[in-house]
Coordinates of C-alpha atoms in Angstrom, one line a residue:
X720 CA 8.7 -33.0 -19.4
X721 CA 11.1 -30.0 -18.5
X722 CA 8.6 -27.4 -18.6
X723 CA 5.9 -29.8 -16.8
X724 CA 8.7 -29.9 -14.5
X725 CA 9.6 -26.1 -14.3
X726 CA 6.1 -25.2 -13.9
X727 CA 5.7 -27.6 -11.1
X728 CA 8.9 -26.0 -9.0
X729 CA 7.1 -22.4 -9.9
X730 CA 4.3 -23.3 -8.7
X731 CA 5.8 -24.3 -5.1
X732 CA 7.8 -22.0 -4.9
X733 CA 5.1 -19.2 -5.2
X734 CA 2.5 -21.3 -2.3
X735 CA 5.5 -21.7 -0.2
X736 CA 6.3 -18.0 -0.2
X737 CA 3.7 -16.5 2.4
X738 CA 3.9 -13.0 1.7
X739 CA 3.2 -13.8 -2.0
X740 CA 0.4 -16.0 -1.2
X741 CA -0.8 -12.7 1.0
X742 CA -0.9 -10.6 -1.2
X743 CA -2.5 -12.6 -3.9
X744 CA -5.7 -12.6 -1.6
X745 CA -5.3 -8.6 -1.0
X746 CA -5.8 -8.1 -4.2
X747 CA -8.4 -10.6 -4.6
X748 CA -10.0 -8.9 -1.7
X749 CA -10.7 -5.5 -3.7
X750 CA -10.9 -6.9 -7.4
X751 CA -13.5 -9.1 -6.2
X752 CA -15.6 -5.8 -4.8
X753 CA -15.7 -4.4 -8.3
X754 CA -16.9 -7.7 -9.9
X755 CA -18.3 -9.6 -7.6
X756 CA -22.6 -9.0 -6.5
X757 CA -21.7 -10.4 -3.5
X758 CA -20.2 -9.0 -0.6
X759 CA -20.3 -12.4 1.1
X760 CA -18.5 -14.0 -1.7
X761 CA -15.8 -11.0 -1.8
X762 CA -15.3 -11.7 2.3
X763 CA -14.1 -15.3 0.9
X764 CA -10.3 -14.5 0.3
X765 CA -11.0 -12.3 3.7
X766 CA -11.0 -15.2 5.4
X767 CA -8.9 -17.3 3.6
X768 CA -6.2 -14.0 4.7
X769 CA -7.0 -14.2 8.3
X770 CA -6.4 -17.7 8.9
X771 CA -3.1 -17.7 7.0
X772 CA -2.2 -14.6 9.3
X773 CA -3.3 -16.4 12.2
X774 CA -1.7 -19.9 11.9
X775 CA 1.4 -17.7 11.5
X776 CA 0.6 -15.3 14.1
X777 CA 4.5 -15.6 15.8
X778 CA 5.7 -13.8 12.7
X779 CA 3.7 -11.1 12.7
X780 CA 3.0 -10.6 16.8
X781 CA 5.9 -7.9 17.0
X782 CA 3.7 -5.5 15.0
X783 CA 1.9 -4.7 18.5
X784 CA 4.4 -2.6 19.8
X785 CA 3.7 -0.2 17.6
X786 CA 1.5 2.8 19.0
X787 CA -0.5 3.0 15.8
X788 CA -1.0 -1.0 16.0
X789 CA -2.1 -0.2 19.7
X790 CA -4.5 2.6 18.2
X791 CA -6.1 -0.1 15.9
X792 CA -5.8 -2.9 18.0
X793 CA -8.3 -0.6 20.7
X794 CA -10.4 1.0 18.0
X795 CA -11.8 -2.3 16.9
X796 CA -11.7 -3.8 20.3
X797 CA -13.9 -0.3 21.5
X798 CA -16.3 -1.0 19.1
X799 CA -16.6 -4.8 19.3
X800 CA -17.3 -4.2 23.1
X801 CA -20.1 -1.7 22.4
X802 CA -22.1 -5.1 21.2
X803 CA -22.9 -5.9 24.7
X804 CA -24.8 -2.2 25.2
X805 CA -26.5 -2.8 21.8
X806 CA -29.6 -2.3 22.2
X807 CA -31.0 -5.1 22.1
X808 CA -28.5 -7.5 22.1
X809 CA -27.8 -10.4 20.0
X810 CA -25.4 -12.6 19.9
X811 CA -25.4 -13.8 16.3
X812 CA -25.0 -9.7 15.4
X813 CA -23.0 -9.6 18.4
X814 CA -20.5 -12.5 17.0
X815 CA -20.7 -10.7 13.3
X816 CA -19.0 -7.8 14.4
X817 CA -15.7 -9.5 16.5
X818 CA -15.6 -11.5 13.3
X819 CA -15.2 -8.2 11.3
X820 CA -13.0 -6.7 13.8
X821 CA -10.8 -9.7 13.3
X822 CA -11.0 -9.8 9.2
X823 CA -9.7 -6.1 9.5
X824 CA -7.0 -6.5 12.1
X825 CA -5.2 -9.4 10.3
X826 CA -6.3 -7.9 6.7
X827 CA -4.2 -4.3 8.1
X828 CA -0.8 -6.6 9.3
X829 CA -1.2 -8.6 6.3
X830 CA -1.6 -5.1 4.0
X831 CA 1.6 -3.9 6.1
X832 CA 3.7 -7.1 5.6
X833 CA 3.1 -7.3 1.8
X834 CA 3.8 -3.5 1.8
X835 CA 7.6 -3.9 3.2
X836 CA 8.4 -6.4 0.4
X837 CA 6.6 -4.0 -2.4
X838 CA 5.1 -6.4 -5.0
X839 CA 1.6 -5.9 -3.8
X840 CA 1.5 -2.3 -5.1
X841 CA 2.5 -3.4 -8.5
X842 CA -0.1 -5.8 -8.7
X843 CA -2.8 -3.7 -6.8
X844 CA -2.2 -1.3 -9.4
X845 CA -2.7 -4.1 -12.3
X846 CA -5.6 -5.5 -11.1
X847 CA -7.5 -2.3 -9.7
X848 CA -6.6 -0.8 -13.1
X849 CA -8.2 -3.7 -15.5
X850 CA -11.0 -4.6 -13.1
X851 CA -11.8 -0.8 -12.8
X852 CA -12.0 0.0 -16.4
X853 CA -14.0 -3.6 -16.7
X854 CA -16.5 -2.3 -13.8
X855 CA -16.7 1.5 -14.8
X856 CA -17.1 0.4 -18.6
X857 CA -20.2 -2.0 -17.8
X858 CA -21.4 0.5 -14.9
X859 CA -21.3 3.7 -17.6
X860 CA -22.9 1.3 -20.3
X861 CA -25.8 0.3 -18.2
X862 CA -26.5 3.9 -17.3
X863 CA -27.1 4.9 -20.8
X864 CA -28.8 1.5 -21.4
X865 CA -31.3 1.8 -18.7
X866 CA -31.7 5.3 -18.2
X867 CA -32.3 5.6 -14.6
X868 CA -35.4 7.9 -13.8
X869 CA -33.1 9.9 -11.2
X870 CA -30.6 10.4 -13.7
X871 CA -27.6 9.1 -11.5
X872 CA -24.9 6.7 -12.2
X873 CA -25.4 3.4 -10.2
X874 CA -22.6 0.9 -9.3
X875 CA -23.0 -2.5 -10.1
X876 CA -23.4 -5.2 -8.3
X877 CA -22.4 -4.4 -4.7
X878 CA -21.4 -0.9 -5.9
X879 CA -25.2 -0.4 -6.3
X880 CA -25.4 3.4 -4.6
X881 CA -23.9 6.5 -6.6
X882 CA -22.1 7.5 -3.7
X883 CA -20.5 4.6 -2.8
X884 CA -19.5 3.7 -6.2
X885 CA -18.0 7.1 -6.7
X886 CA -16.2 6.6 -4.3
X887 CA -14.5 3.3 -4.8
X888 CA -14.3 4.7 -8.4
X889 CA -12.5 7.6 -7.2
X890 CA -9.8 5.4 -5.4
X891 CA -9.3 3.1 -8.5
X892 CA -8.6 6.9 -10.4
X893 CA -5.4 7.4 -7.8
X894 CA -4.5 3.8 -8.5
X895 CA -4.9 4.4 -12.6
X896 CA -2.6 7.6 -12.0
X897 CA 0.5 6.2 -10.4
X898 CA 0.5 3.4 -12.7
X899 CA 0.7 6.4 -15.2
X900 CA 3.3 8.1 -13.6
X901 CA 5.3 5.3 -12.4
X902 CA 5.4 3.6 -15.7
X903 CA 7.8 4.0 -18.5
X904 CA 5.9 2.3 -21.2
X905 CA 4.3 4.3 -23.6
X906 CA 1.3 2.3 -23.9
X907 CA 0.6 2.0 -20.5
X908 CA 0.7 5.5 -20.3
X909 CA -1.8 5.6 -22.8
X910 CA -4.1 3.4 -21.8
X911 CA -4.0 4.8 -18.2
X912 CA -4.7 8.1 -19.4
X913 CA -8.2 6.7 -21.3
X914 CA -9.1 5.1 -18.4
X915 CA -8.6 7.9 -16.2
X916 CA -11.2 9.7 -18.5
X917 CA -13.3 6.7 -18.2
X918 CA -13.5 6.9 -14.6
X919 CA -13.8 10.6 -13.8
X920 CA -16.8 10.4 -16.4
X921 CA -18.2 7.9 -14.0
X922 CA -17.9 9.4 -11.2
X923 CA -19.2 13.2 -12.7
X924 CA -21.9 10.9 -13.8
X925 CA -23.0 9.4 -10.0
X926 CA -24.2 13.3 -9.9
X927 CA -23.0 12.6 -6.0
X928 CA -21.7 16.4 -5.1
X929 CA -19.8 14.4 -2.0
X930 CA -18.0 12.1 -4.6
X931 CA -17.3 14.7 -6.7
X932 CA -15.4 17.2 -4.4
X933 CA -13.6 14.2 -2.4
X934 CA -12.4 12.5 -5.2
X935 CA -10.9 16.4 -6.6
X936 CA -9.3 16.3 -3.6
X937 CA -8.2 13.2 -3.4
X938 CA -6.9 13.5 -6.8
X939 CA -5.5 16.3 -6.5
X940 CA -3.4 15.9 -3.3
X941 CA -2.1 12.6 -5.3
X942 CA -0.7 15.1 -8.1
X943 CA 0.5 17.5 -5.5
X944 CA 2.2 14.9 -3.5
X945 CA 4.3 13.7 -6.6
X946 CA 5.2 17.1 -7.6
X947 CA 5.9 18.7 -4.1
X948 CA 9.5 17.1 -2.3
X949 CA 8.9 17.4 0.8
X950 CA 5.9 17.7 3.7
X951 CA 6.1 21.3 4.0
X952 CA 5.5 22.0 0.2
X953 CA 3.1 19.8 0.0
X954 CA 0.8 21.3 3.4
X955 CA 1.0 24.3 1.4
X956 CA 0.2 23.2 -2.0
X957 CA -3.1 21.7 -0.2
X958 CA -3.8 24.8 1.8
X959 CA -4.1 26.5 -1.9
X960 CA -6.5 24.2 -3.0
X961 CA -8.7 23.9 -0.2
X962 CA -9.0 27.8 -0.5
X963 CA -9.2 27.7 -3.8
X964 CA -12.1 25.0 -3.6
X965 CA -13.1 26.8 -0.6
X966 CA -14.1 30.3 -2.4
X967 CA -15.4 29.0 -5.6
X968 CA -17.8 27.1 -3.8
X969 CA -19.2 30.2 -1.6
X970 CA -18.4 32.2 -4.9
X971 CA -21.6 29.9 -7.2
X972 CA -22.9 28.8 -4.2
X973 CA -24.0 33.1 -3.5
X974 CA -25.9 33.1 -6.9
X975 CA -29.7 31.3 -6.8
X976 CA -28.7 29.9 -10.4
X977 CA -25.7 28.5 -9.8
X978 CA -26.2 27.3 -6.4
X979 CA -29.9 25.2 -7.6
X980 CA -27.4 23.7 -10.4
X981 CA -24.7 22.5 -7.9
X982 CA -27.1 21.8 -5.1
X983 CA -30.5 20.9 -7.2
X984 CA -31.3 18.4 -3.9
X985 CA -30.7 20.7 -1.2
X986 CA -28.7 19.9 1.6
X987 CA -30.3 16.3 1.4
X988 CA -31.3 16.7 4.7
X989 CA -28.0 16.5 6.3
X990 CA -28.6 19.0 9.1
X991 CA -31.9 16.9 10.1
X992 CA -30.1 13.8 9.8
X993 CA -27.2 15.0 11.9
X994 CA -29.4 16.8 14.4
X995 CA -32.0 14.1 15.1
X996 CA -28.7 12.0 15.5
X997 CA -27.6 13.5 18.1
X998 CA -30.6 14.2 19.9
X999 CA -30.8 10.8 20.2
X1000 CA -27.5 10.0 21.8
X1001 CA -27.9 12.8 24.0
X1002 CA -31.5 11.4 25.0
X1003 CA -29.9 7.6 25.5
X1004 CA -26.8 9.0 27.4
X1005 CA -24.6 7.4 25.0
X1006 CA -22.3 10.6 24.2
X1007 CA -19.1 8.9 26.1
X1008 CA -20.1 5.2 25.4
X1009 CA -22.0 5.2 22.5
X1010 CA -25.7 3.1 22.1
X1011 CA -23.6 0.2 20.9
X1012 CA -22.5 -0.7 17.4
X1013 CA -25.4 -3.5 16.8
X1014 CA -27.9 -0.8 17.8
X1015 CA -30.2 0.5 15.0
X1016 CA -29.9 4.2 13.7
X1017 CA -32.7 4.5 11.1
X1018 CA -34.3 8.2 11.5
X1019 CA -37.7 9.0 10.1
X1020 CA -37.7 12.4 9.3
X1021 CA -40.4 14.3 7.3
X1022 CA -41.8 10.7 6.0
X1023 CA -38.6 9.5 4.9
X1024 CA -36.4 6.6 6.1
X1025 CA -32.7 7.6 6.3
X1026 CA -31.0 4.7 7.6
X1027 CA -27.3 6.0 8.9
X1028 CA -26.4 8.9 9.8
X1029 CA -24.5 9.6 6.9
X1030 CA -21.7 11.1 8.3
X1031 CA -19.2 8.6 9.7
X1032 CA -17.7 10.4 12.3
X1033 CA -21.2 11.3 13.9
X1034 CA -22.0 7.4 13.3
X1035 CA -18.7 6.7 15.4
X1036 CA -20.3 9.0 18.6
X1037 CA -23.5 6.7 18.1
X1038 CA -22.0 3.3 17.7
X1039 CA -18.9 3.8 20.4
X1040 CA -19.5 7.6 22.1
X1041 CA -16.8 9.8 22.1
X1042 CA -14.3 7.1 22.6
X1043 CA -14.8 5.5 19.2
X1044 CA -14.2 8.7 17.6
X1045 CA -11.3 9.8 19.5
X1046 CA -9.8 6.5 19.2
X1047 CA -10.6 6.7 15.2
X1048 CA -8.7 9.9 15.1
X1049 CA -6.3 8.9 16.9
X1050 CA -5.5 5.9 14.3
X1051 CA -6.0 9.0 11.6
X1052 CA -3.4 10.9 13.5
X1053 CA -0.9 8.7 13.7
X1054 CA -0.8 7.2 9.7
X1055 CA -0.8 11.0 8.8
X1056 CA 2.2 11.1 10.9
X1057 CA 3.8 8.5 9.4
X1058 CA 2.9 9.3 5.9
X1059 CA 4.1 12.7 7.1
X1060 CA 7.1 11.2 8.3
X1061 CA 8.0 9.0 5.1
X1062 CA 7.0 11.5 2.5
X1063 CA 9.5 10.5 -0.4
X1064 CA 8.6 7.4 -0.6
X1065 CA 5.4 6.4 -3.2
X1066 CA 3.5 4.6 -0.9
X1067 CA 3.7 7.6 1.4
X1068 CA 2.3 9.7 -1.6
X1069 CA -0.8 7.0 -2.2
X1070 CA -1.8 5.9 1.1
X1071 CA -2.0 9.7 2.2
X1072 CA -4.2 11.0 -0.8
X1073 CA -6.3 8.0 0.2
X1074 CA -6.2 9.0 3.7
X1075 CA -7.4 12.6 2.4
X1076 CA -10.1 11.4 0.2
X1077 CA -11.9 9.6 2.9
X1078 CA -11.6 12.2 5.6
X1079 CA -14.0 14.3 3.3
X1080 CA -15.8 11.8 1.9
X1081 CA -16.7 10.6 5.4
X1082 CA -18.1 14.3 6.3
X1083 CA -21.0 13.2 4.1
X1084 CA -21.5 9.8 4.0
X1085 CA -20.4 6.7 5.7
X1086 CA -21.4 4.9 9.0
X1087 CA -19.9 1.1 9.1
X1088 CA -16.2 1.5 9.8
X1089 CA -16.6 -2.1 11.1
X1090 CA -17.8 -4.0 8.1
X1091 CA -16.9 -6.8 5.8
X1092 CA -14.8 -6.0 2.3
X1093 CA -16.3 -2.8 1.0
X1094 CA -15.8 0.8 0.6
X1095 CA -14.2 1.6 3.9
X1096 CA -11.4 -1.3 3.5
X1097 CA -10.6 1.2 0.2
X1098 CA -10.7 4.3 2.1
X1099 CA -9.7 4.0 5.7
X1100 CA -8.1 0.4 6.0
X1101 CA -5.9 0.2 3.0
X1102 CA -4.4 3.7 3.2
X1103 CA -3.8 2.7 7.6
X1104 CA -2.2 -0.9 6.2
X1105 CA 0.2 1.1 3.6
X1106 CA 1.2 3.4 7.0
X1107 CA 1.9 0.5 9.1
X1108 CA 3.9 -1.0 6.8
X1109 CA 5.9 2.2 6.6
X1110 CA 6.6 2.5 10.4
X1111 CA 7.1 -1.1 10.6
X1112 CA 10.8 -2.3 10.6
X1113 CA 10.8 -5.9 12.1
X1114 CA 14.3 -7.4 11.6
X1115 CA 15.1 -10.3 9.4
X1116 CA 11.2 -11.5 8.6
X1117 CA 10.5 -14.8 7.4
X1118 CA 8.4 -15.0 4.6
X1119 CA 8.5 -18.6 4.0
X1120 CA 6.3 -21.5 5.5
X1121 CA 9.7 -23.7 6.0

């Protein structure tokens, strides 16, 4: 009866601690992505976030003095507004993407608040390290099962695009490496450094030239940031290995052989894309304002369907003109500043590789910064959480529901 008894006070103790609670759903928010089909059924603990966050929303409501709150807080009201010069307009799309705007404002406060206490990181690192391997393992194993005729590693489930899996793949990686790094148990070590193997294997085998040079860098401004001690060592260190990427790029991209092994696709049509893009905002008139977030941007081009832009700051310009975009880098500015700011600390370290990562990545690929639980929550909105959390220092916080 004791333990029935014990359990029973544990129990209440943990739903009655809101920040626990919170970050229980943050992680189930990105496990959930790597297991789940589903995108839908990964927005569930989405939801189940926001309306703890907003029948608590007195707790929280001082984060809004910030100025990189304010930065967020306009960036996803910007875009939600562009719905109403989305052409054409409909409501039901229209409603979708305030609802998203809303599940990624509360999911950021929420990401900061269970940042200033610290246990999320230790179990984001838990369970984006045993999912990962679990998702990478099967995703690698149906590879050499089915043999795709393209020859590229797939995601699973919702992780069904090389690219995008890659990606996400890459950001588990960083996650893999500070548990590594942080831990002092030997076979935690180990078992980090397999899957660290496991998962750059993966990702070398999406044969996505994007993934592969964002999640080097990303990687590798993780490892620099834990060997450099301050800011200034560590702009440095990452000014040698852009150049260092830089020239040995334009060194085997000058020879026909090696530049048909690194490029065997071309440029994919990027400059197409990203011309025909433009053209049509420039035709529309939506270079300030944008053709609205809800309005399509499939391009035809040579017979083929392309249907983004792939490049996310170029998908900004369409979706929200050249308001979205400054406002976007304005929110980059300011969490580089505050990572900047708050080097020493780890979360500094992690949330700014991730920061790094996706400004690459997003050169290439990406176009729904306003979406539900996906790749840009791992890219853009949990790095920006982990910086508001850092510039956040609200007095004494409650983190009870009594």
């Amino acid at each position: 009866m004791q333990i029935v008894h014990n359990l029973r006070q544990t129990s209440r103790s943990f739903f009655a601690d809101r920040i626990q609670l919170m970050a229980v759903l943050i992680v189930l928010c990105f496990v959930s992505v790597l297991l789940l089909e589903s995108q839908s059924r990964s927005s569930y603990p989405t939801y189940l976030l926001a309306i703890l966050m907003l029948a608590f929303t007195p707790r929280w409501v001082d984060v809004f003095r910030l100025p990189l709150m304010m930065w967020i807080t306009a960036l996803l009201a910007w875009l939600s507004l562009s719905t109403f010069w989305s052409e054409p307009f409909d409501l039901r799309a229209a409603a979708s993407n305030w609802v998203r705007a809303l599940l990624i404002l509360t999911f950021v406060v929420a990401m900061a608040e269970c940042q200033l206490r610290g246990q999320l990181q230790r179990w984001m690192s838990i369970g984006l390290t045993l999912t990962g391997v679990l998702a990478v393992g099967a995703a690698v194993a149906n590879f050499y099962l089915t043999n795709p005729a393209d020859g590229r590693l797939n995601g699973l489930g919702q992780l069904d695009t090389h690219v995008i899996a890659a990606l996400v793949y890459g950001v588990v990686l960083i996650f893999v490496l500070r548990a590594a790094t942080t831990s002092s148990h030997k076979l935690v070590v180990l078992f980090s450094f397999c899957a660290a193997l496991l998962i750059a294997y993966a990702v070398y085998l999406s044969d996505s030239r994007n993934a592969w040079v964002s999640v080097v860098i990303g990687v590798g401004s993780y490892l620099l940031a834990k060997r450099t001690h301050d800011v200034r060592q560590f702009v440095a260190a990452m000014a040698a290995l852009a150049a260092v990427l830089t020239v040995s790029l334009l060194i085997l991209l000058l020879s026909d052989t090696t530049r048909e092994l690194l490029l065997p696709r071309g440029t994919s049509f990027r400059l197409d894309i990203w011309s025909t893009t433009w053209e049509n905002i420039t035709v529309n008139g939506g270079v300030l304002f944008g053709l609205g977030i809800a309005t399509e941007d499939d391009l035809v081009i040579e017979g083929l369907l392309f249907s983004h832009p792939h490049n996310l700051y170029l998908a900004l310009v369409h979706q929200g003109g050249l308001i979205a975009l400054a406002l976007y880098l304005g929110v980059l500015w300011k969490s580089f500043a505050v990572f900047a700011r708050k080097f020493e600390t780890e979360d500094a370290k992690l949330g700014l590789s991730l920061l790094v990562m996706a400004v690459s990545a997003h050169l290439l690929d990406g176009h729904e910064l306003l979406d539900k639980v996906g790749d840009t929550w791992f890219l853009v909105w949990m790095p920006v959480g982990l910086a508001l959390g850092l510039c956040w220092t609200p007095g004494d916080k409650e983190e009870t529901f009594v």
